[in-house]
CSV table of C-alpha atoms in Angstrom, one decimal:
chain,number,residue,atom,x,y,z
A,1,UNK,CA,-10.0,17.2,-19.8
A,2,UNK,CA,-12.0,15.6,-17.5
A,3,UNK,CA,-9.3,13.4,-16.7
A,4,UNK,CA,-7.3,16.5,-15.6
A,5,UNK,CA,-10.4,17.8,-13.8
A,6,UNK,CA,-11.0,14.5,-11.7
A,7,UNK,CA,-7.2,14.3,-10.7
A,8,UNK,CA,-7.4,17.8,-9.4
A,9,UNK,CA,-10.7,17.3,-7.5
A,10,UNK,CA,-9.0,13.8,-6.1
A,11,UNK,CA,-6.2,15.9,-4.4
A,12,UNK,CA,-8.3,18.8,-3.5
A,13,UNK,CA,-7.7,21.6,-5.6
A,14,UNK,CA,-10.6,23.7,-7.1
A,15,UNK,CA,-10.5,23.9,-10.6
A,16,UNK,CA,-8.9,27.8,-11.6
A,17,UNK,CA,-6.2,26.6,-8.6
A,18,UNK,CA,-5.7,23.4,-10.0
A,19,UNK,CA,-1.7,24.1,-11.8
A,20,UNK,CA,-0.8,27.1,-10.1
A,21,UNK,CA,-1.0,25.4,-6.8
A,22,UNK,CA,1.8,23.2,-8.7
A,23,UNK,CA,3.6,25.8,-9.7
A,24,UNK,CA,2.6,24.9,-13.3
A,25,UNK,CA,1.6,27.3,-16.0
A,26,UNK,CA,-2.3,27.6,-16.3
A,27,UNK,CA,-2.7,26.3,-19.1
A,28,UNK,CA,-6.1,24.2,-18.3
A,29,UNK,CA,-4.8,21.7,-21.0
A,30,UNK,CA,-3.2,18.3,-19.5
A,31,UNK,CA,0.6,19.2,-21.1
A,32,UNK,CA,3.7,17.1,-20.1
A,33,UNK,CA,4.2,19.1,-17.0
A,34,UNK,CA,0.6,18.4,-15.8
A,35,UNK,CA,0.6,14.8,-16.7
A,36,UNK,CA,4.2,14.5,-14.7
A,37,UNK,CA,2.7,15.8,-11.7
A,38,UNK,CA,-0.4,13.7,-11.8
A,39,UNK,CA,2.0,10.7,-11.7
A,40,UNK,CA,3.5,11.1,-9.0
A,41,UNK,CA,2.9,9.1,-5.8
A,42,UNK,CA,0.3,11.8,-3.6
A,43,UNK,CA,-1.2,12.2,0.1
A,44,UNK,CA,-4.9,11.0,-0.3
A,45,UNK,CA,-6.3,13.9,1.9
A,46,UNK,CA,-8.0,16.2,0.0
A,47,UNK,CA,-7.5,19.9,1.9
A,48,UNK,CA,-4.9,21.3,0.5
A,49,UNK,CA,-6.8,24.9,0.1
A,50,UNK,CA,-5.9,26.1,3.4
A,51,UNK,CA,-2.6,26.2,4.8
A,52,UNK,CA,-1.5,25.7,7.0
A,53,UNK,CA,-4.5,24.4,9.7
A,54,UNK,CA,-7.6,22.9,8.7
A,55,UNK,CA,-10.8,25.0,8.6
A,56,UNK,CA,-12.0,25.3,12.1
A,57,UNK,CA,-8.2,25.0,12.8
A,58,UNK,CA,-9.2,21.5,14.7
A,59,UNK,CA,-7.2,20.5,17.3
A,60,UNK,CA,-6.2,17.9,20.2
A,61,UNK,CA,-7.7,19.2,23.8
A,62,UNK,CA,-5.0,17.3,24.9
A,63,UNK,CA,-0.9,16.9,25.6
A,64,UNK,CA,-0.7,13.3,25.6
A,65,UNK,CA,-1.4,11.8,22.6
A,66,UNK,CA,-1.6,8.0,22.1
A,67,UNK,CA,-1.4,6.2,18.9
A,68,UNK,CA,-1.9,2.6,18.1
A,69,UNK,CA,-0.7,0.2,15.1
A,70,UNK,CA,-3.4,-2.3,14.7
A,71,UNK,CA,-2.5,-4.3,11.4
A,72,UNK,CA,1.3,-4.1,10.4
A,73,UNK,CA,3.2,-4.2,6.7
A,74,UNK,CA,5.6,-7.5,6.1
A,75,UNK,CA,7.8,-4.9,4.2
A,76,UNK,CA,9.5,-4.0,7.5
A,77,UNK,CA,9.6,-6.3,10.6
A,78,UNK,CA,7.1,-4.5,13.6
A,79,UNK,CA,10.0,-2.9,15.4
A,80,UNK,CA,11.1,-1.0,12.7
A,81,UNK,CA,7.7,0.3,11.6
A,82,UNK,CA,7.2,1.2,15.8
A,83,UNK,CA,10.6,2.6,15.6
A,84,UNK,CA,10.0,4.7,12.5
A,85,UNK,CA,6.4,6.0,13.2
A,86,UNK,CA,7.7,7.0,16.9
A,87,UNK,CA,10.9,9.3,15.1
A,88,UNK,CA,8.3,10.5,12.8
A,89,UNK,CA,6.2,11.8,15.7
A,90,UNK,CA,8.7,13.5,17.3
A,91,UNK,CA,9.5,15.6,14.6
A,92,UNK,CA,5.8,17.3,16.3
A,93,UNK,CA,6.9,16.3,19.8
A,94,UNK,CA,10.4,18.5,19.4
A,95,UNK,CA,8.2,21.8,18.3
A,96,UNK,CA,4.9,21.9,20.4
A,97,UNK,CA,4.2,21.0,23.7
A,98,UNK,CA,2.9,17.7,22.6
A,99,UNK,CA,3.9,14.1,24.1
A,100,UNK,CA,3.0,11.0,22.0
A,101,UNK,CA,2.8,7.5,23.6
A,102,UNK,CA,2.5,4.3,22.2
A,103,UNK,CA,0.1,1.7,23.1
A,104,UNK,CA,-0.8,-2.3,22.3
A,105,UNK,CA,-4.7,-2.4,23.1
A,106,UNK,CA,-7.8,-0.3,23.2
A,107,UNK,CA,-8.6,2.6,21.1
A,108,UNK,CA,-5.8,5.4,20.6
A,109,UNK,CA,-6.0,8.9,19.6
A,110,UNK,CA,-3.9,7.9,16.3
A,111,UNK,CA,-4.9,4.0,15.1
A,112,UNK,CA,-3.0,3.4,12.5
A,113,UNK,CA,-2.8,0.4,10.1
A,114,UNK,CA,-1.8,-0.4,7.1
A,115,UNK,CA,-4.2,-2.0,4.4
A,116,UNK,CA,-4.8,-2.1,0.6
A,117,UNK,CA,-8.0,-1.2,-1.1
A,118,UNK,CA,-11.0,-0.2,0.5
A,119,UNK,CA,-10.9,-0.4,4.0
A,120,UNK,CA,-14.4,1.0,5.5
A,121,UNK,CA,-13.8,4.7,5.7
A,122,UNK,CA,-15.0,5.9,2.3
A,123,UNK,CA,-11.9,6.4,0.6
A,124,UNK,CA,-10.4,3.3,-0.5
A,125,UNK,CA,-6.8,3.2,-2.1
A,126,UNK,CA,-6.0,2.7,-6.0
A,127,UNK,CA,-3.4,0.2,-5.4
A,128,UNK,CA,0.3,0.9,-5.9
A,129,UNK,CA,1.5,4.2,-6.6
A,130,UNK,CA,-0.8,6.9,-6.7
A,131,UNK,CA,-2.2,7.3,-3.3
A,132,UNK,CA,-0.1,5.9,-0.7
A,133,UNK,CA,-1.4,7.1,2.5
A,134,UNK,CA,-4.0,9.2,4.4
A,135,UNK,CA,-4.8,10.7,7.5
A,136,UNK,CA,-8.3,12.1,9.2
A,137,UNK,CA,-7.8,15.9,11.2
A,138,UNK,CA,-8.1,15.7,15.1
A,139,UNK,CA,-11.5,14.8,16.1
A,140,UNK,CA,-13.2,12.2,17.9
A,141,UNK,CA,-14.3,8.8,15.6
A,142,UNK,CA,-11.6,8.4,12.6
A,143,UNK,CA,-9.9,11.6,14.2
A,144,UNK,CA,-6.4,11.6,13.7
A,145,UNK,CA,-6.1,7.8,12.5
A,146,UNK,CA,-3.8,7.3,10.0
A,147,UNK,CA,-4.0,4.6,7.2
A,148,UNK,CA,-0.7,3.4,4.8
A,149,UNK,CA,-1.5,1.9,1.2
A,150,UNK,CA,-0.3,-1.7,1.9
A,151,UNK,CA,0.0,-2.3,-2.0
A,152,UNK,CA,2.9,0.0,-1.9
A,153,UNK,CA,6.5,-0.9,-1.0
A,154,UNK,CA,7.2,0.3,2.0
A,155,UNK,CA,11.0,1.2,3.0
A,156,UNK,CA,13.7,2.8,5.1
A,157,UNK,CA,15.4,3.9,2.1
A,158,UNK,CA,15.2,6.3,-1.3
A,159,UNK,CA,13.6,3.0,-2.7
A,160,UNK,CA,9.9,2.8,-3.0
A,161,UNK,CA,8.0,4.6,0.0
A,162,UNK,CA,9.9,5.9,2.2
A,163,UNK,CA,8.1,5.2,5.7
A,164,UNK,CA,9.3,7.8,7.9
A,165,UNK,CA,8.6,10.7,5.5
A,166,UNK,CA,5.4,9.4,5.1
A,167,UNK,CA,4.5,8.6,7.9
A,168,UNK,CA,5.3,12.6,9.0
A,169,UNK,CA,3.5,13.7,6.2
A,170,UNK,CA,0.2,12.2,7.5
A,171,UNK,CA,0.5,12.6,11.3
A,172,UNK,CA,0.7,16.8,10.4
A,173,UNK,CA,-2.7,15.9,9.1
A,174,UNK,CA,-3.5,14.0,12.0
A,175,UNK,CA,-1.9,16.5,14.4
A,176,UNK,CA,-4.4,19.7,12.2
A,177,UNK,CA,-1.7,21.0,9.5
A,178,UNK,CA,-3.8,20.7,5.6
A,179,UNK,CA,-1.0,20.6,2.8
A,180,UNK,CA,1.5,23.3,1.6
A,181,UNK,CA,2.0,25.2,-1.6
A,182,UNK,CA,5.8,25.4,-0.7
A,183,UNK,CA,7.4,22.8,-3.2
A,184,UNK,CA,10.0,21.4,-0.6
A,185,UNK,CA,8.1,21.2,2.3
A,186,UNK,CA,7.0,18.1,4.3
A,187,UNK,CA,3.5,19.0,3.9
A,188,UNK,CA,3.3,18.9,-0.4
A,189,UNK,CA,1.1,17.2,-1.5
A,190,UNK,CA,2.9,15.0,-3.7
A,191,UNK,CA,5.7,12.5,-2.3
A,192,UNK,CA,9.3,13.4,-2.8
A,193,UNK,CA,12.5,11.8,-1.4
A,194,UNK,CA,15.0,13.8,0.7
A,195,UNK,CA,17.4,12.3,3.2
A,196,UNK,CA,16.0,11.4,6.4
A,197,UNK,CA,19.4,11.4,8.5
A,198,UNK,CA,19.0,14.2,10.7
A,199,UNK,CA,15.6,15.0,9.4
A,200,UNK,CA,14.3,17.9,11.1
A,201,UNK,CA,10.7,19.6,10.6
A,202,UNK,CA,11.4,22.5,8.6
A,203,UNK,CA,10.0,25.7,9.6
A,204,UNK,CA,7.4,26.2,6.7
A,205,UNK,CA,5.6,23.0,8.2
A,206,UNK,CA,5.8,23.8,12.1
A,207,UNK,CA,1.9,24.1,13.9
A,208,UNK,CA,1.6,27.4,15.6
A,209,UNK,CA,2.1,26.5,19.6
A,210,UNK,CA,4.4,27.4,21.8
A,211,UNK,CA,7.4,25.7,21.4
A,212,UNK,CA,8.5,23.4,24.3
A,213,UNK,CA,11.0,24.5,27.0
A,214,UNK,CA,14.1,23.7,26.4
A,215,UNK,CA,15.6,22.5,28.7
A,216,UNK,CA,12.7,19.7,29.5
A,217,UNK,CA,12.0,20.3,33.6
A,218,UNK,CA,11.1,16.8,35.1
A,219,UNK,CA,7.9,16.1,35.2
A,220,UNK,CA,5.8,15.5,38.7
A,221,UNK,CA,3.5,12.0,38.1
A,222,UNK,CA,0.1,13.0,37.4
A,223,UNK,CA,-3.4,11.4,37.8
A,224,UNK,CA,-5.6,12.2,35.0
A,225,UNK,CA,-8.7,13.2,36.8
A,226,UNK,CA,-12.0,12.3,34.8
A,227,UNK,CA,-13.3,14.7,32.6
A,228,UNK,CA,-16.1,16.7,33.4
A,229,UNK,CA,-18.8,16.3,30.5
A,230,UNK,CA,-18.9,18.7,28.0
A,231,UNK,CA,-22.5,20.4,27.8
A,232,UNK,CA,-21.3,21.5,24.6
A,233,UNK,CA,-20.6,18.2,22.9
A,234,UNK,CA,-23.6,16.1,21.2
A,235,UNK,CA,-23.8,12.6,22.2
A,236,UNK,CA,-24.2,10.0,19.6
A,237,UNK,CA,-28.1,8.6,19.1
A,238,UNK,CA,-28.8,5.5,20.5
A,239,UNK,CA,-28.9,3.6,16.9
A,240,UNK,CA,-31.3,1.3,18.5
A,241,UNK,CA,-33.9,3.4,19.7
A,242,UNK,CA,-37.7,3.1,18.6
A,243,UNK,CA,-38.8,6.2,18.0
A,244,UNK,CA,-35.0,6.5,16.4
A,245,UNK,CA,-36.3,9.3,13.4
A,246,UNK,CA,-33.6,10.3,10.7
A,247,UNK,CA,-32.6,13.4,9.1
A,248,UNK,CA,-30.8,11.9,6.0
A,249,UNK,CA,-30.1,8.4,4.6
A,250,UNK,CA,-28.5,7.5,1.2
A,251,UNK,CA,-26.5,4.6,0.1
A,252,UNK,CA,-22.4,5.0,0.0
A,253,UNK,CA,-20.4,2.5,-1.8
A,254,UNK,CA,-23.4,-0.3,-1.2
A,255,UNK,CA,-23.3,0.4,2.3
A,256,UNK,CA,-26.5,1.9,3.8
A,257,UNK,CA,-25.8,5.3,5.7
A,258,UNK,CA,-27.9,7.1,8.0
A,259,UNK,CA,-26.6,10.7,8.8
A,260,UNK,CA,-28.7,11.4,12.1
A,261,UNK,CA,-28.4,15.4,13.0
A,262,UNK,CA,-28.5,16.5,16.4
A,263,UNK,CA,-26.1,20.1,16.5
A,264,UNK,CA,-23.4,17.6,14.5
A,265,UNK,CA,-24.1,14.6,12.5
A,266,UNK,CA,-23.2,11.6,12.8
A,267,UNK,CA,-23.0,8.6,10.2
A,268,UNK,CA,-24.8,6.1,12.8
A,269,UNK,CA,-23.9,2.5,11.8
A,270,UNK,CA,-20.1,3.5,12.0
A,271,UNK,CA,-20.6,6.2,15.4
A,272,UNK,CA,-18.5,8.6,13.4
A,273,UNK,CA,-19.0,12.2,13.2
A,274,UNK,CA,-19.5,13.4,9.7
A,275,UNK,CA,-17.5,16.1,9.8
A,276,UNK,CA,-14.5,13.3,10.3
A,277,UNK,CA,-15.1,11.9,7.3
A,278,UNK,CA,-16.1,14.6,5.0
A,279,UNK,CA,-14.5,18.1,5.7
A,280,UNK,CA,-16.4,21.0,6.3
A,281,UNK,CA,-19.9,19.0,6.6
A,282,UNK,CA,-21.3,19.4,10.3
A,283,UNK,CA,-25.0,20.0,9.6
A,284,UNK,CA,-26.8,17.4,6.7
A,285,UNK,CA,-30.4,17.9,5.9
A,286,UNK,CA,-30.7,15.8,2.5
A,287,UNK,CA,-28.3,13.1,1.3
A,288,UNK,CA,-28.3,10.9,-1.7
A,289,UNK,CA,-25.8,8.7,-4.1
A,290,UNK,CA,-25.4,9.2,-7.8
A,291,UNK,CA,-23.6,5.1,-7.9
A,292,UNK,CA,-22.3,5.5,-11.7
A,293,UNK,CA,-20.1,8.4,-10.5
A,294,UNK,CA,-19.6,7.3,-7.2
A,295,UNK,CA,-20.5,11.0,-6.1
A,296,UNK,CA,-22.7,11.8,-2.8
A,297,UNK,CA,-24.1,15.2,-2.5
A,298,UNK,CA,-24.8,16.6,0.4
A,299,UNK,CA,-27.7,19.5,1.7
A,300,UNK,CA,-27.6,21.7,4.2
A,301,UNK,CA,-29.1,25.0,5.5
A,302,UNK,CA,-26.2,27.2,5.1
A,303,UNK,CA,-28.1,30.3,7.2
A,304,UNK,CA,-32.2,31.1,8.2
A,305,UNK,CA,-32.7,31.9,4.3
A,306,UNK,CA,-30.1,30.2,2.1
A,307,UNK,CA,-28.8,25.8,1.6
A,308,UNK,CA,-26.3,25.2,-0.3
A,309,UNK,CA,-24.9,22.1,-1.5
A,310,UNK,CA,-21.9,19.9,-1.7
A,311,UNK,CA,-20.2,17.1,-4.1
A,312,UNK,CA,-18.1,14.1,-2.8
A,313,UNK,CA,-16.3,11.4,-4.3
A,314,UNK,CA,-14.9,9.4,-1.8
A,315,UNK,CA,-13.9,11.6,1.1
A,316,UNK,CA,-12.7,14.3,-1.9
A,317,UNK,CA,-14.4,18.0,-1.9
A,318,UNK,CA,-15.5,18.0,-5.5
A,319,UNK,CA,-14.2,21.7,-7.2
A,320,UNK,CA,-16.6,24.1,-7.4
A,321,UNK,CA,-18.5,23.3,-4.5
A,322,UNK,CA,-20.8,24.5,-2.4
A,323,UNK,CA,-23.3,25.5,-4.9
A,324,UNK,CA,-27.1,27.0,-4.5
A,325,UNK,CA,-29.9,25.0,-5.1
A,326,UNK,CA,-31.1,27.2,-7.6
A,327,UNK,CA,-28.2,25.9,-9.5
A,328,UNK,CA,-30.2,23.1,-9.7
A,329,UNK,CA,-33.5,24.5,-10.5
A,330,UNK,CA,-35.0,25.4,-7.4
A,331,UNK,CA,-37.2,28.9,-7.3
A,332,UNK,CA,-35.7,31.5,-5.1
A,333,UNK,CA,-38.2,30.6,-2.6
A,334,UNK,CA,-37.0,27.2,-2.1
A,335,UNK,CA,-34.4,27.7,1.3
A,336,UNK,CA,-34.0,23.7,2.3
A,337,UNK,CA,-34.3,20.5,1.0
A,338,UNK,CA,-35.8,18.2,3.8
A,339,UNK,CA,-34.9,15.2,1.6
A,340,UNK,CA,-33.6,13.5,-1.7
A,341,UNK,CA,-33.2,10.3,-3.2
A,342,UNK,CA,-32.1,9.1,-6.8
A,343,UNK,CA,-33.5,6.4,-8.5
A,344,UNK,CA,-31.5,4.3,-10.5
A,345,UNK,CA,-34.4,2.6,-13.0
A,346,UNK,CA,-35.9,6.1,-13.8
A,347,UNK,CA,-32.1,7.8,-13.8
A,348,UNK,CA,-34.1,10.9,-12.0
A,349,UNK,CA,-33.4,12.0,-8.7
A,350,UNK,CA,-36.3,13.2,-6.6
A,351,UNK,CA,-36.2,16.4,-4.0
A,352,UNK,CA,-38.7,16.8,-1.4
A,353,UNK,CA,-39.7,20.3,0.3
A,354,UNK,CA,-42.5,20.1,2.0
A,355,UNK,CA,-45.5,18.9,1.3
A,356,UNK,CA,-44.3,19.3,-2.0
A,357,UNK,CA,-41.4,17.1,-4.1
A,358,UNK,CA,-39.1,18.3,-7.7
A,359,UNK,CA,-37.7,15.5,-9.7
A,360,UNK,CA,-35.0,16.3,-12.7
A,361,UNK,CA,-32.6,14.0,-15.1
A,362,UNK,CA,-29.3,13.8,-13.0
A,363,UNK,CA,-27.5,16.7,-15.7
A,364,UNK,CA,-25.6,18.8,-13.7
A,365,UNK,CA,-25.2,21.2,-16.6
A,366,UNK,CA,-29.1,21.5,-17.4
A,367,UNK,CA,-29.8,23.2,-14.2
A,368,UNK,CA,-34.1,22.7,-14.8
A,369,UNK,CA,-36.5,21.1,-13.3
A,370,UNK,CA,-38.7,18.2,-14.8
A,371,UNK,CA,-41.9,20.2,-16.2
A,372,UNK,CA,-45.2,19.4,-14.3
A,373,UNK,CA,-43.3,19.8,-11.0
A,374,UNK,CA,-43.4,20.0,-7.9
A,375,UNK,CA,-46.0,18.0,-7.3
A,376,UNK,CA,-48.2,17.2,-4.0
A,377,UNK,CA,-46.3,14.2,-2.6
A,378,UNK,CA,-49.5,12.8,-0.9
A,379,UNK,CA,-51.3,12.5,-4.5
A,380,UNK,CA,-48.2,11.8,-6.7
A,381,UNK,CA,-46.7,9.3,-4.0
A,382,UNK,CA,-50.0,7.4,-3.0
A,383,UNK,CA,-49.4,5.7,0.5
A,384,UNK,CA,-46.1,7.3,1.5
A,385,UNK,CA,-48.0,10.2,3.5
A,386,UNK,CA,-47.6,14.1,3.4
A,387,UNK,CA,-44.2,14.9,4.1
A,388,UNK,CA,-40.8,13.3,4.5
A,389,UNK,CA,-37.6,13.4,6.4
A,390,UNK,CA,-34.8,11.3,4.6
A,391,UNK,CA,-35.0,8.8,1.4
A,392,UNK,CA,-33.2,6.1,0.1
A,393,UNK,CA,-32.7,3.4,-2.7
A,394,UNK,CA,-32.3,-0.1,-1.7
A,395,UNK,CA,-32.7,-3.2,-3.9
A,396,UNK,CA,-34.8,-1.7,-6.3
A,397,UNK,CA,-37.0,-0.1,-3.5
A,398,UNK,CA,-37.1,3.4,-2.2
A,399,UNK,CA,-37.8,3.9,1.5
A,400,UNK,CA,-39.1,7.6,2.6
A,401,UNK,CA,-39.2,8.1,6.3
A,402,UNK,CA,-41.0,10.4,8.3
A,403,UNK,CA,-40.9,10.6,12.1
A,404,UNK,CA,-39.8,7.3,13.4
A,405,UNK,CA,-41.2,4.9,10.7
A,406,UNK,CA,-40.7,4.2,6.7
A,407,UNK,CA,-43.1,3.2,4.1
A,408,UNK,CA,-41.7,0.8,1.4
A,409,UNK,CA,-42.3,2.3,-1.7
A,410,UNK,CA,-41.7,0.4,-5.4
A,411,UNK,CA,-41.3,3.2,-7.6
A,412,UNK,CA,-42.2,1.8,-11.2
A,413,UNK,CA,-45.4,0.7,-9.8
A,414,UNK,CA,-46.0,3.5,-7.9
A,415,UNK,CA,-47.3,1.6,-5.0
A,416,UNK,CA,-46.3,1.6,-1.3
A,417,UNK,CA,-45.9,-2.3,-0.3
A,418,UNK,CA,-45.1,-1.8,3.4
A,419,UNK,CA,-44.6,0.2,7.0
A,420,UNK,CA,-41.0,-0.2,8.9
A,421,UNK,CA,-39.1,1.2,11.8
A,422,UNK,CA,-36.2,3.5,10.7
A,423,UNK,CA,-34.2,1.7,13.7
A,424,UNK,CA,-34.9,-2.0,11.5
A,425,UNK,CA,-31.8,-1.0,10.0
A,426,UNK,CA,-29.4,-0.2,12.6
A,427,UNK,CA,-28.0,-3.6,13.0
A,428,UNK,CA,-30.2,-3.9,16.5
């Protein structure tokens, strides 16, 4: 059962959704039918509640889209991947007013590669079958790139994986389409084999936009003029900065993560916004890293009087998210979590609000608090000071920031061993 829980949450689907969005009986039990469709070779991204645009229905602000292969499969020589990633983007091109152009250096809008395992964007790949590709929304960072499984056997043909159908699979992710609940459309999540000669995008899997002229008028040339800047847009933190202070930090698959808030957060080290890597996080307030799941949860103020939070593993919405925090044994009164941290040698993960922290067992069923708390973190925490903005674990120490500097704290000892710069860790 939990098998058949985790395989739903990998592709997506909240839990009472799970085999109807199939088209399978909901039975809740992992019968034949279940276990045939968990075997089949899938799209790794995870939205497949909304069809047919993401939430937020993201976009490109743009016509011209570029796209970039940076590291190509031996399956196929180069021209034939270039050759087969350019027919599936016109399947897009042919239907919306969009233009796609290739290029050989710099960044695209689209970089696509293809590359086993894990590959520094949070969701590595599980070798061959199962997940064979994945694709990020439009955005800026990982917006829109595109990233092929290169343990699988990548063809032309009904043989292995079929590149082209693929390929135009992923780009409708990359172009703002989530998956389909129609069986025999492009945009299922789970990969099927039709005959590509004459392909055309059927209607069920078409983005909403005008549809191009037809015939094409020539086009005048154009100079791009440069864009004005956006006082809308948020721009990334200078990592390096002293007084550099952070709103959440946790570890994510051994790599050290610090998700600085400003309007949208960003995961710093990478310059990524979060929301490109996650979907449906903009706003974190409190981050931590339960390692023997590999799950992150996330915090955020949800509204003036209510947070909720989120479960990841990987880049996957866990089902049954977002949940309130009195789920997790928080008093009504309790509206934010300012920070969290979990600590591996004491499997207990602590919350602070305040000038006050919680600590519990990491049980997601036991929904209680440990007894004795909260507890003053000034007098429980000697040396770590009052309050505090983000936590982490790192080598067996926890590090609690507040403002623009971090105290070193061993936890079993209960005794802070030194001061730091939260910019120490940017890579400066």
């Amino acid at each position: 059962q939990d098998y058949l829980s985790r395989f739903f949450s990998d592709v997506g689907v909240s839990a009472p959704d799970s085999q109807e969005f199939f088209g399978l009986e909901a039975t809740g039990q992992l019968d034949s039918n279940t276990l045939e469709v968990m075997n089949r070779p899938r799209c790794g991204f995870t939205d497949v509640l909304r069809y047919s645009h993401f939430e937020g229905g993201p976009k490109w602000d743009k016509t011209v889209i570029t796209y970039r292969v940076t590291e190509y499969t031996p399956d196929l020589t180069q021209s034939e991947v270039d050759e087969t990633l350019a027919k599936a983007l016109k399947l897009y091109g042919d239907v919306t007013p969009l233009d796609f152009k290739q290029i050989d250096s710099g960044t695209a809008d689209i970089m696509i590669k293809f590359t086993p395992g894990d590959h520094g964007d949070f969701a590595p790949f599980d070798g061959p079958q199962g997940v064979l590709a994945h694709a990020f929304s439009p955005g800026e960072g990982h917006g829109g790139d595109t990233h092929f499984d290169e343990d699988e056997s990548w063809t032309l043909t009904a043989e292995g994986s079929n590149l082209f159908l693929v390929a135009a699979h992923e780009f409708g992710h990359a172009l703002g389409l989530a998956h389909s609940q129609v069986q025999t459309a492009l945009m299922f999540p789970t990969y099927q084999y039709v005959n590509t000669d004459g392909y055309t995008l059927p209607s069920s899997d078409q983005p909403t936009a005008e549809p191009k002229p037809n015939p094409k008028p020539p086009r005048k040339p154009m100079v791009k003029p440069p864009r004005a800047p956006d006082p809308t847009s948020e721009p990334v933190p200078d990592r390096c900065d002293p007084q550099l202070t952070f709103d959440a930090v946790t570890k994510i698959q051994g790599i050290c993560t610090s998700l600085k808030m400003g309007g949208t957060s960003f995961i710093l080290l990478a310059r990524l916004k979060i929301q490109s890597v996650w979907a449906g996080i903009t706003k974190v307030d409190a981050a931590y890293e339960y390692k023997r799941d590999n799950t992150v949860f996330f915090f955020k103020v949800q509204n003036l009087v209510m947070s909720r939070y989120w479960g990841f593993r990987g880049n996957a919405a866990l089902p049954g998210y977002p949940k309130r925090l009195s789920d997790l044994g928080f008093p009504s009164s309790v509206t934010g979590v300012d920070a969290a941290v979990h600590v591996s040698s004491a499997s207990r993960t602590l919350f602070f609000v305040g000038y006050r922290f919680w600590r519990r067992v990491f049980n997601e069923r036991r929904g209680k608090m440990d007894r004795g708390y909260p507890k003053l973190i000034h007098r429980e925490l000697r040396g770590i000071g009052y309050k505090v903005d983000a936590a982490f674990e790192n080598r067996g120490f926890l590090y609690f920031s507040y403002g623009s500097s971090q105290t070193e704290y061993h936890y079993t000892r209960r005794r802070a061993s030194r001061k730091l710069f939260n910019y120490r860790w940017m890579d400066c």
